[in-house]
Amino acid sequence: VFIGGFAVVVAPLFGVVVPALAHGLILVGLIYTYGHISGTQINPAVTLGLLVGGKIDVMKAGVFIVAQFIGGIVAAVVIVATMPDGAQIALLGSAELFNYGQTTGALTADYVWTAAIIEAILTFFLVSAVYQTAAFGKGGNMAGVAIGFTLAGSILAGGALPGPSLNPARSLGPALMAGELDYVLPYFVGLFGGGALAGVFHTFVLNTEN
């Protein structure tokens, strides 16, 4: 959330490519850094998808999701703390142009449920990549690359529309800091729904584990 949020802060200067690459590359790095310890479950929608498919038990999933949301909120606080008004003006020309790393786009204000549907579809793709490459072990040592590239590609595709996060923790932290919570519930429906649907689909329809 810290890396992705900061990338969105500077996105007005460089465009959607920067957030897409930042999210995708940091996810690849974290998967290979912490995958052997925790499975690098840093996304509540992914954890729910794995829970639905029986890849993680309820207690561990609950602990992971709480940790993910706490991490997202702390990261958003740190982003704001490290960007005082002077830094905001130096970066963007005006403190009023500063964003908090929110996962919002052109559809968020007036078409929030359409944005949520796009989030659901993109999250389905991400959790599908997690299932087939990592949970089912079909990606081997390249699983992290496949998952990270799926995230980056999804953000490139939808960046201007819902401002996609594909991650409820990624959306909540910056939304809290910005005081803009109106879109969070619809986004959560899309994000968690897409993750759960992927869990069901790859467990009961496209199970390649055996």
PDB file of C-alpha atoms in Angstrom:
ATOM      1  CA  VAL A   1       0.000   0.000   0.000  1.00  0.00           C
ATOM      2  CA  PHE A   2       2.888   2.357   0.764  1.00  0.00           C
ATOM      3  CA  ILE A   3       4.576   1.806  -2.600  1.00  0.00           C
ATOM      4  CA  GLY A   4       1.334   1.811  -4.595  1.00  0.00           C
ATOM      5  CA  GLY A   5      -0.078   4.787  -2.753  1.00  0.00           C
ATOM      6  CA  PHE A   6       3.046   6.862  -3.280  1.00  0.00           C
ATOM      7  CA  ALA A   7       2.994   5.952  -6.961  1.00  0.00           C
ATOM      8  CA  VAL A   8      -0.542   7.326  -7.197  1.00  0.00           C
ATOM      9  CA  VAL A   9       0.554  10.510  -5.405  1.00  0.00           C
ATOM     10  CA  VAL A  10       3.029  11.195  -8.233  1.00  0.00           C
ATOM     11  CA  ALA A  11       0.766   9.823 -10.982  1.00  0.00           C
ATOM     12  CA  PRO A  12      -0.479  13.308 -11.976  1.00  0.00           C
ATOM     13  CA  LEU A  13       3.070  13.979 -13.180  1.00  0.00           C
ATOM     14  CA  PHE A  14       3.712  10.703 -14.967  1.00  0.00           C
ATOM     15  CA  GLY A  15       0.400   8.977 -15.743  1.00  0.00           C
ATOM     16  CA  VAL A  16      -1.078   5.558 -15.007  1.00  0.00           C
ATOM     17  CA  VAL A  17       2.024   3.627 -16.088  1.00  0.00           C
ATOM     18  CA  VAL A  18       3.814   4.558 -12.856  1.00  0.00           C
ATOM     19  CA  PRO A  19       1.139   3.157 -10.462  1.00  0.00           C
ATOM     20  CA  ALA A  20       0.731   0.041 -12.611  1.00  0.00           C
ATOM     21  CA  LEU A  21       4.443  -0.735 -12.628  1.00  0.00           C
ATOM     22  CA  ALA A  22       4.860   0.178  -8.962  1.00  0.00           C
ATOM     23  CA  HIS A  23       2.065  -2.136  -7.817  1.00  0.00           C
ATOM     24  CA  GLY A  24       3.128  -4.983 -10.073  1.00  0.00           C
ATOM     25  CA  LEU A  25       6.859  -4.801  -9.403  1.00  0.00           C
ATOM     26  CA  ILE A  26       6.559  -4.470  -5.625  1.00  0.00           C
ATOM     27  CA  LEU A  27       4.198  -7.438  -5.553  1.00  0.00           C
ATOM     28  CA  VAL A  28       6.710  -9.557  -7.486  1.00  0.00           C
ATOM     29  CA  GLY A  29       9.453  -8.529  -5.061  1.00  0.00           C
ATOM     30  CA  LEU A  30       7.378  -9.193  -1.958  1.00  0.00           C
ATOM     31  CA  ILE A  31       6.234 -12.602  -3.205  1.00  0.00           C
ATOM     32  CA  TYR A  32       9.814 -13.782  -3.586  1.00  0.00           C
ATOM     33  CA  THR A  33      10.882 -12.105  -0.337  1.00  0.00           C
ATOM     34  CA  TYR A  34       8.112 -13.323   1.980  1.00  0.00           C
ATOM     35  CA  GLY A  35       6.350 -16.085   0.068  1.00  0.00           C
ATOM     36  CA  HIS A  36       8.192 -18.824   1.942  1.00  0.00           C
ATOM     37  CA  ILE A  37       7.183 -17.261   5.266  1.00  0.00           C
ATOM     38  CA  SER A  38       3.552 -16.211   4.895  1.00  0.00           C
ATOM     39  CA  GLY A  39       2.616 -16.878   1.300  1.00  0.00           C
ATOM     40  CA  THR A  40       2.701 -13.079   0.879  1.00  0.00           C
ATOM     41  CA  GLN A  41      -1.006 -12.723   1.473  1.00  0.00           C
ATOM     42  CA  ILE A  42      -1.199  -8.931   1.524  1.00  0.00           C
ATOM     43  CA  ASN A  43      -4.643  -8.701  -0.059  1.00  0.00           C
ATOM     44  CA  PRO A  44      -7.929  -9.500   1.735  1.00  0.00           C
ATOM     45  CA  ALA A  45      -9.649 -10.363  -1.563  1.00  0.00           C
ATOM     46  CA  VAL A  46      -6.969 -12.970  -2.309  1.00  0.00           C
ATOM     47  CA  THR A  47      -7.245 -14.378   1.204  1.00  0.00           C
ATOM     48  CA  LEU A  48     -11.039 -14.653   0.876  1.00  0.00           C
ATOM     49  CA  GLY A  49     -10.636 -16.385  -2.481  1.00  0.00           C
ATOM     50  CA  LEU A  50      -8.254 -18.912  -0.938  1.00  0.00           C
ATOM     51  CA  LEU A  51     -10.603 -19.392   2.034  1.00  0.00           C
ATOM     52  CA  VAL A  52     -13.531 -20.147  -0.265  1.00  0.00           C
ATOM     53  CA  GLY A  53     -11.448 -22.819  -1.971  1.00  0.00           C
ATOM     54  CA  GLY A  54     -10.272 -24.378   1.287  1.00  0.00           C
ATOM     55  CA  LYS A  55      -6.646 -23.280   0.820  1.00  0.00           C
ATOM     56  CA  ILE A  56      -6.545 -21.529   4.188  1.00  0.00           C
ATOM     57  CA  ASP A  57      -8.498 -22.081   7.408  1.00  0.00           C
ATOM     58  CA  VAL A  58     -10.926 -19.548   8.859  1.00  0.00           C
ATOM     59  CA  MET A  59      -8.777 -18.567  11.835  1.00  0.00           C
ATOM     60  CA  LYS A  60      -5.658 -17.873   9.787  1.00  0.00           C
ATOM     61  CA  ALA A  61      -7.683 -16.054   7.127  1.00  0.00           C
ATOM     62  CA  GLY A  62      -9.206 -13.803   9.793  1.00  0.00           C
ATOM     63  CA  VAL A  63      -5.817 -12.970  11.284  1.00  0.00           C
ATOM     64  CA  PHE A  64      -4.349 -12.276   7.844  1.00  0.00           C
ATOM     65  CA  ILE A  65      -7.216  -9.980   6.840  1.00  0.00           C
ATOM     66  CA  VAL A  66      -6.961  -7.951  10.049  1.00  0.00           C
ATOM     67  CA  ALA A  67      -3.198  -7.613   9.530  1.00  0.00           C
ATOM     68  CA  GLN A  68      -3.700  -6.594   5.903  1.00  0.00           C
ATOM     69  CA  PHE A  69      -6.116  -3.810   6.792  1.00  0.00           C
ATOM     70  CA  ILE A  70      -3.900  -2.568   9.629  1.00  0.00           C
ATOM     71  CA  GLY A  71      -0.923  -2.531   7.269  1.00  0.00           C
ATOM     72  CA  GLY A  72      -2.889  -0.593   4.673  1.00  0.00           C
ATOM     73  CA  ILE A  73      -3.999   2.046   7.175  1.00  0.00           C
ATOM     74  CA  VAL A  74      -0.510   2.457   8.650  1.00  0.00           C
ATOM     75  CA  ALA A  75       0.958   2.789   5.160  1.00  0.00           C
ATOM     76  CA  ALA A  76      -1.528   5.530   4.269  1.00  0.00           C
ATOM     77  CA  VAL A  77      -0.678   7.405   7.479  1.00  0.00           C
ATOM     78  CA  VAL A  78       3.038   7.212   6.653  1.00  0.00           C
ATOM     79  CA  ILE A  79       2.436   8.521   3.105  1.00  0.00           C
ATOM     80  CA  VAL A  80       0.721  11.627   4.468  1.00  0.00           C
ATOM     81  CA  ALA A  81       3.288  12.058   7.257  1.00  0.00           C
ATOM     82  CA  THR A  82       6.150  12.071   4.775  1.00  0.00           C
ATOM     83  CA  MET A  83       4.478  14.605   2.456  1.00  0.00           C
ATOM     84  CA  PRO A  84       4.109  17.911   4.366  1.00  0.00           C
ATOM     85  CA  ASP A  85       2.582  20.902   2.598  1.00  0.00           C
ATOM     86  CA  GLY A  86       5.973  22.113   1.445  1.00  0.00           C
ATOM     87  CA  ALA A  87       6.747  18.812  -0.221  1.00  0.00           C
ATOM     88  CA  GLN A  88       3.308  18.719  -1.812  1.00  0.00           C
ATOM     89  CA  ILE A  89       3.826  22.176  -3.290  1.00  0.00           C
ATOM     90  CA  ALA A  90       7.321  21.308  -4.507  1.00  0.00           C
ATOM     91  CA  LEU A  91       6.006  18.151  -6.170  1.00  0.00           C
ATOM     92  CA  LEU A  92       2.702  19.298  -7.638  1.00  0.00           C
ATOM     93  CA  GLY A  93       2.847  23.082  -7.515  1.00  0.00           C
ATOM     94  CA  SER A  94       0.030  23.291  -4.985  1.00  0.00           C
ATOM     95  CA  ALA A  95      -0.932  21.442  -1.814  1.00  0.00           C
ATOM     96  CA  GLU A  96      -4.521  21.422  -3.111  1.00  0.00           C
ATOM     97  CA  LEU A  97      -3.471  19.107  -5.946  1.00  0.00           C
ATOM     98  CA  PHE A  98      -2.153  16.495  -3.507  1.00  0.00           C
ATOM     99  CA  ASN A  99      -3.988  13.171  -3.444  1.00  0.00           C
ATOM    100  CA  TYR A 100      -3.726  10.588  -0.703  1.00  0.00           C
ATOM    101  CA  GLY A 101      -3.126   7.639  -2.985  1.00  0.00           C
ATOM    102  CA  GLN A 102      -6.850   6.924  -3.331  1.00  0.00           C
ATOM    103  CA  THR A 103      -7.958   4.180  -5.699  1.00  0.00           C
ATOM    104  CA  THR A 104     -10.474   6.306  -7.562  1.00  0.00           C
ATOM    105  CA  GLY A 105     -11.019   7.085 -11.225  1.00  0.00           C
ATOM    106  CA  ALA A 106     -13.342   8.718 -13.721  1.00  0.00           C
ATOM    107  CA  LEU A 107     -16.230   6.389 -12.849  1.00  0.00           C
ATOM    108  CA  THR A 108     -16.018   6.586  -9.074  1.00  0.00           C
ATOM    109  CA  ALA A 109     -18.122   9.651  -8.365  1.00  0.00           C
ATOM    110  CA  ASP A 110     -21.078   9.145 -10.709  1.00  0.00           C
ATOM    111  CA  TYR A 111     -20.872   5.462 -11.679  1.00  0.00           C
ATOM    112  CA  VAL A 112     -19.533   3.836  -8.560  1.00  0.00           C
ATOM    113  CA  TRP A 113     -21.249   0.476  -9.099  1.00  0.00           C
ATOM    114  CA  THR A 114     -19.886   0.282 -12.629  1.00  0.00           C
ATOM    115  CA  ALA A 115     -16.451   0.941 -11.144  1.00  0.00           C
ATOM    116  CA  ALA A 116     -17.117  -1.815  -8.619  1.00  0.00           C
ATOM    117  CA  ILE A 117     -17.994  -4.281 -11.393  1.00  0.00           C
ATOM    118  CA  ILE A 118     -14.710  -3.505 -13.146  1.00  0.00           C
ATOM    119  CA  GLU A 119     -12.880  -4.029  -9.849  1.00  0.00           C
ATOM    120  CA  ALA A 120     -14.634  -7.399  -9.499  1.00  0.00           C
ATOM    121  CA  ILE A 121     -13.559  -8.531 -12.972  1.00  0.00           C
ATOM    122  CA  LEU A 122      -9.961  -7.437 -12.513  1.00  0.00           C
ATOM    123  CA  THR A 123      -9.781  -8.990  -9.043  1.00  0.00           C
ATOM    124  CA  PHE A 124     -11.107 -12.225 -10.521  1.00  0.00           C
ATOM    125  CA  PHE A 125      -8.145 -12.193 -12.912  1.00  0.00           C
ATOM    126  CA  LEU A 126      -5.680 -11.583 -10.084  1.00  0.00           C
ATOM    127  CA  VAL A 127      -7.022 -14.328  -7.820  1.00  0.00           C
ATOM    128  CA  SER A 128      -7.169 -16.653 -10.828  1.00  0.00           C
ATOM    129  CA  ALA A 129      -3.452 -16.079 -11.333  1.00  0.00           C
ATOM    130  CA  VAL A 130      -2.824 -16.807  -7.656  1.00  0.00           C
ATOM    131  CA  TYR A 131      -4.795 -20.050  -7.837  1.00  0.00           C
ATOM    132  CA  GLN A 132      -3.332 -21.501 -10.995  1.00  0.00           C
ATOM    133  CA  THR A 133       0.289 -20.431 -10.605  1.00  0.00           C
ATOM    134  CA  ALA A 134       0.732 -20.587  -6.819  1.00  0.00           C
ATOM    135  CA  ALA A 135      -2.069 -22.485  -5.056  1.00  0.00           C
ATOM    136  CA  PHE A 136      -2.087 -25.214  -7.719  1.00  0.00           C
ATOM    137  CA  GLY A 137       1.650 -24.904  -8.271  1.00  0.00           C
ATOM    138  CA  LYS A 138       1.476 -24.598 -12.072  1.00  0.00           C
ATOM    139  CA  GLY A 139       3.685 -21.520 -12.244  1.00  0.00           C
ATOM    140  CA  GLY A 140       6.715 -22.973 -10.490  1.00  0.00           C
ATOM    141  CA  ASN A 141       9.362 -20.366  -9.756  1.00  0.00           C
ATOM    142  CA  MET A 142       7.645 -17.955 -12.135  1.00  0.00           C
ATOM    143  CA  ALA A 143       4.438 -17.735 -10.082  1.00  0.00           C
ATOM    144  CA  GLY A 144       5.441 -14.418  -8.525  1.00  0.00           C
ATOM    145  CA  VAL A 145       6.127 -12.880 -11.916  1.00  0.00           C
ATOM    146  CA  ALA A 146       2.788 -14.072 -13.301  1.00  0.00           C
ATOM    147  CA  ILE A 147       0.867 -12.681 -10.329  1.00  0.00           C
ATOM    148  CA  GLY A 148       2.689  -9.357 -10.321  1.00  0.00           C
ATOM    149  CA  PHE A 149       2.287  -8.928 -14.069  1.00  0.00           C
ATOM    150  CA  THR A 150      -1.430  -9.697 -13.784  1.00  0.00           C
ATOM    151  CA  LEU A 151      -1.779  -6.924 -11.214  1.00  0.00           C
ATOM    152  CA  ALA A 152       0.228  -4.456 -13.300  1.00  0.00           C
ATOM    153  CA  GLY A 153      -1.676  -5.272 -16.481  1.00  0.00           C
ATOM    154  CA  SER A 154      -5.024  -4.935 -14.735  1.00  0.00           C
ATOM    155  CA  ILE A 155      -4.117  -1.511 -13.361  1.00  0.00           C
ATOM    156  CA  LEU A 156      -2.918  -0.398 -16.786  1.00  0.00           C
ATOM    157  CA  ALA A 157      -6.240  -1.502 -18.268  1.00  0.00           C
ATOM    158  CA  GLY A 158      -8.540   0.042 -15.687  1.00  0.00           C
ATOM    159  CA  GLY A 159      -6.430   2.815 -14.224  1.00  0.00           C
ATOM    160  CA  ALA A 160      -8.428   5.698 -15.675  1.00  0.00           C
ATOM    161  CA  LEU A 161     -11.841   4.207 -14.867  1.00  0.00           C
ATOM    162  CA  PRO A 162     -12.220   2.828 -11.325  1.00  0.00           C
ATOM    163  CA  GLY A 163      -8.606   3.603 -10.381  1.00  0.00           C
ATOM    164  CA  PRO A 164      -8.325  -0.099  -9.613  1.00  0.00           C
ATOM    165  CA  SER A 165      -6.610  -1.475  -6.536  1.00  0.00           C
ATOM    166  CA  LEU A 166      -7.752  -5.115  -6.741  1.00  0.00           C
ATOM    167  CA  ASN A 167      -7.142  -4.992  -2.977  1.00  0.00           C
ATOM    168  CA  PRO A 168      -9.553  -3.820  -0.237  1.00  0.00           C
ATOM    169  CA  ALA A 169      -6.681  -2.902   2.107  1.00  0.00           C
ATOM    170  CA  ARG A 170      -5.135  -0.814  -0.644  1.00  0.00           C
ATOM    171  CA  SER A 171      -8.419   1.073  -1.085  1.00  0.00           C
ATOM    172  CA  LEU A 172      -9.350   1.548   2.572  1.00  0.00           C
ATOM    173  CA  GLY A 173      -6.182   3.124   4.002  1.00  0.00           C
ATOM    174  CA  PRO A 174      -5.935   6.083   1.609  1.00  0.00           C
ATOM    175  CA  ALA A 175      -9.726   6.549   1.649  1.00  0.00           C
ATOM    176  CA  LEU A 176      -9.617   6.975   5.423  1.00  0.00           C
ATOM    177  CA  MET A 177      -6.800   9.515   5.229  1.00  0.00           C
ATOM    178  CA  ALA A 178      -8.596  11.463   2.506  1.00  0.00           C
ATOM    179  CA  GLY A 179     -11.919  11.325   4.361  1.00  0.00           C
ATOM    180  CA  GLU A 180     -13.582   9.967   1.227  1.00  0.00           C
ATOM    181  CA  LEU A 181     -15.437   6.805   2.171  1.00  0.00           C
ATOM    182  CA  ASP A 182     -18.520   6.977  -0.065  1.00  0.00           C
ATOM    183  CA  TYR A 183     -17.047   4.617  -2.651  1.00  0.00           C
ATOM    184  CA  VAL A 184     -15.504   2.116  -0.242  1.00  0.00           C
ATOM    185  CA  LEU A 185     -18.546  -0.127   0.300  1.00  0.00           C
ATOM    186  CA  PRO A 186     -19.314  -0.615  -3.430  1.00  0.00           C
ATOM    187  CA  TYR A 187     -15.625  -1.221  -4.096  1.00  0.00           C
ATOM    188  CA  PHE A 188     -15.513  -3.787  -1.285  1.00  0.00           C
ATOM    189  CA  VAL A 189     -18.485  -5.600  -2.827  1.00  0.00           C
ATOM    190  CA  GLY A 190     -16.652  -5.767  -6.142  1.00  0.00           C
ATOM    191  CA  LEU A 191     -13.248  -6.650  -4.712  1.00  0.00           C
ATOM    192  CA  PHE A 192     -14.384  -9.335  -2.300  1.00  0.00           C
ATOM    193  CA  GLY A 193     -16.956 -10.611  -4.781  1.00  0.00           C
ATOM    194  CA  GLY A 194     -14.375 -11.005  -7.546  1.00  0.00           C
ATOM    195  CA  GLY A 195     -11.986 -12.777  -5.204  1.00  0.00           C
ATOM    196  CA  ALA A 196     -14.626 -15.155  -3.880  1.00  0.00           C
ATOM    197  CA  LEU A 197     -15.927 -15.924  -7.372  1.00  0.00           C
ATOM    198  CA  ALA A 198     -12.423 -16.817  -8.519  1.00  0.00           C
ATOM    199  CA  GLY A 199     -12.038 -19.100  -5.519  1.00  0.00           C
ATOM    200  CA  VAL A 200     -15.252 -20.936  -6.386  1.00  0.00           C
ATOM    201  CA  PHE A 201     -14.461 -21.125 -10.101  1.00  0.00           C
ATOM    202  CA  HIS A 202     -10.961 -22.508  -9.753  1.00  0.00           C
ATOM    203  CA  THR A 203     -11.914 -24.912  -6.989  1.00  0.00           C
ATOM    204  CA  PHE A 204     -15.035 -26.409  -8.516  1.00  0.00           C
ATOM    205  CA  VAL A 205     -14.805 -25.699 -12.266  1.00  0.00           C
ATOM    206  CA  LEU A 206     -11.181 -25.300 -13.328  1.00  0.00           C
ATOM    207  CA  ASN A 207      -9.312 -27.238 -10.680  1.00  0.00           C
ATOM    208  CA  THR A 208      -5.946 -28.277 -12.132  1.00  0.00           C
ATOM    209  CA  GLU A 209      -4.344 -29.179  -8.810  1.00  0.00           C
ATOM    210  CA  ASN A 210      -4.249 -32.936  -9.418  1.00  0.00           C
TER     211      ASN A 210
END
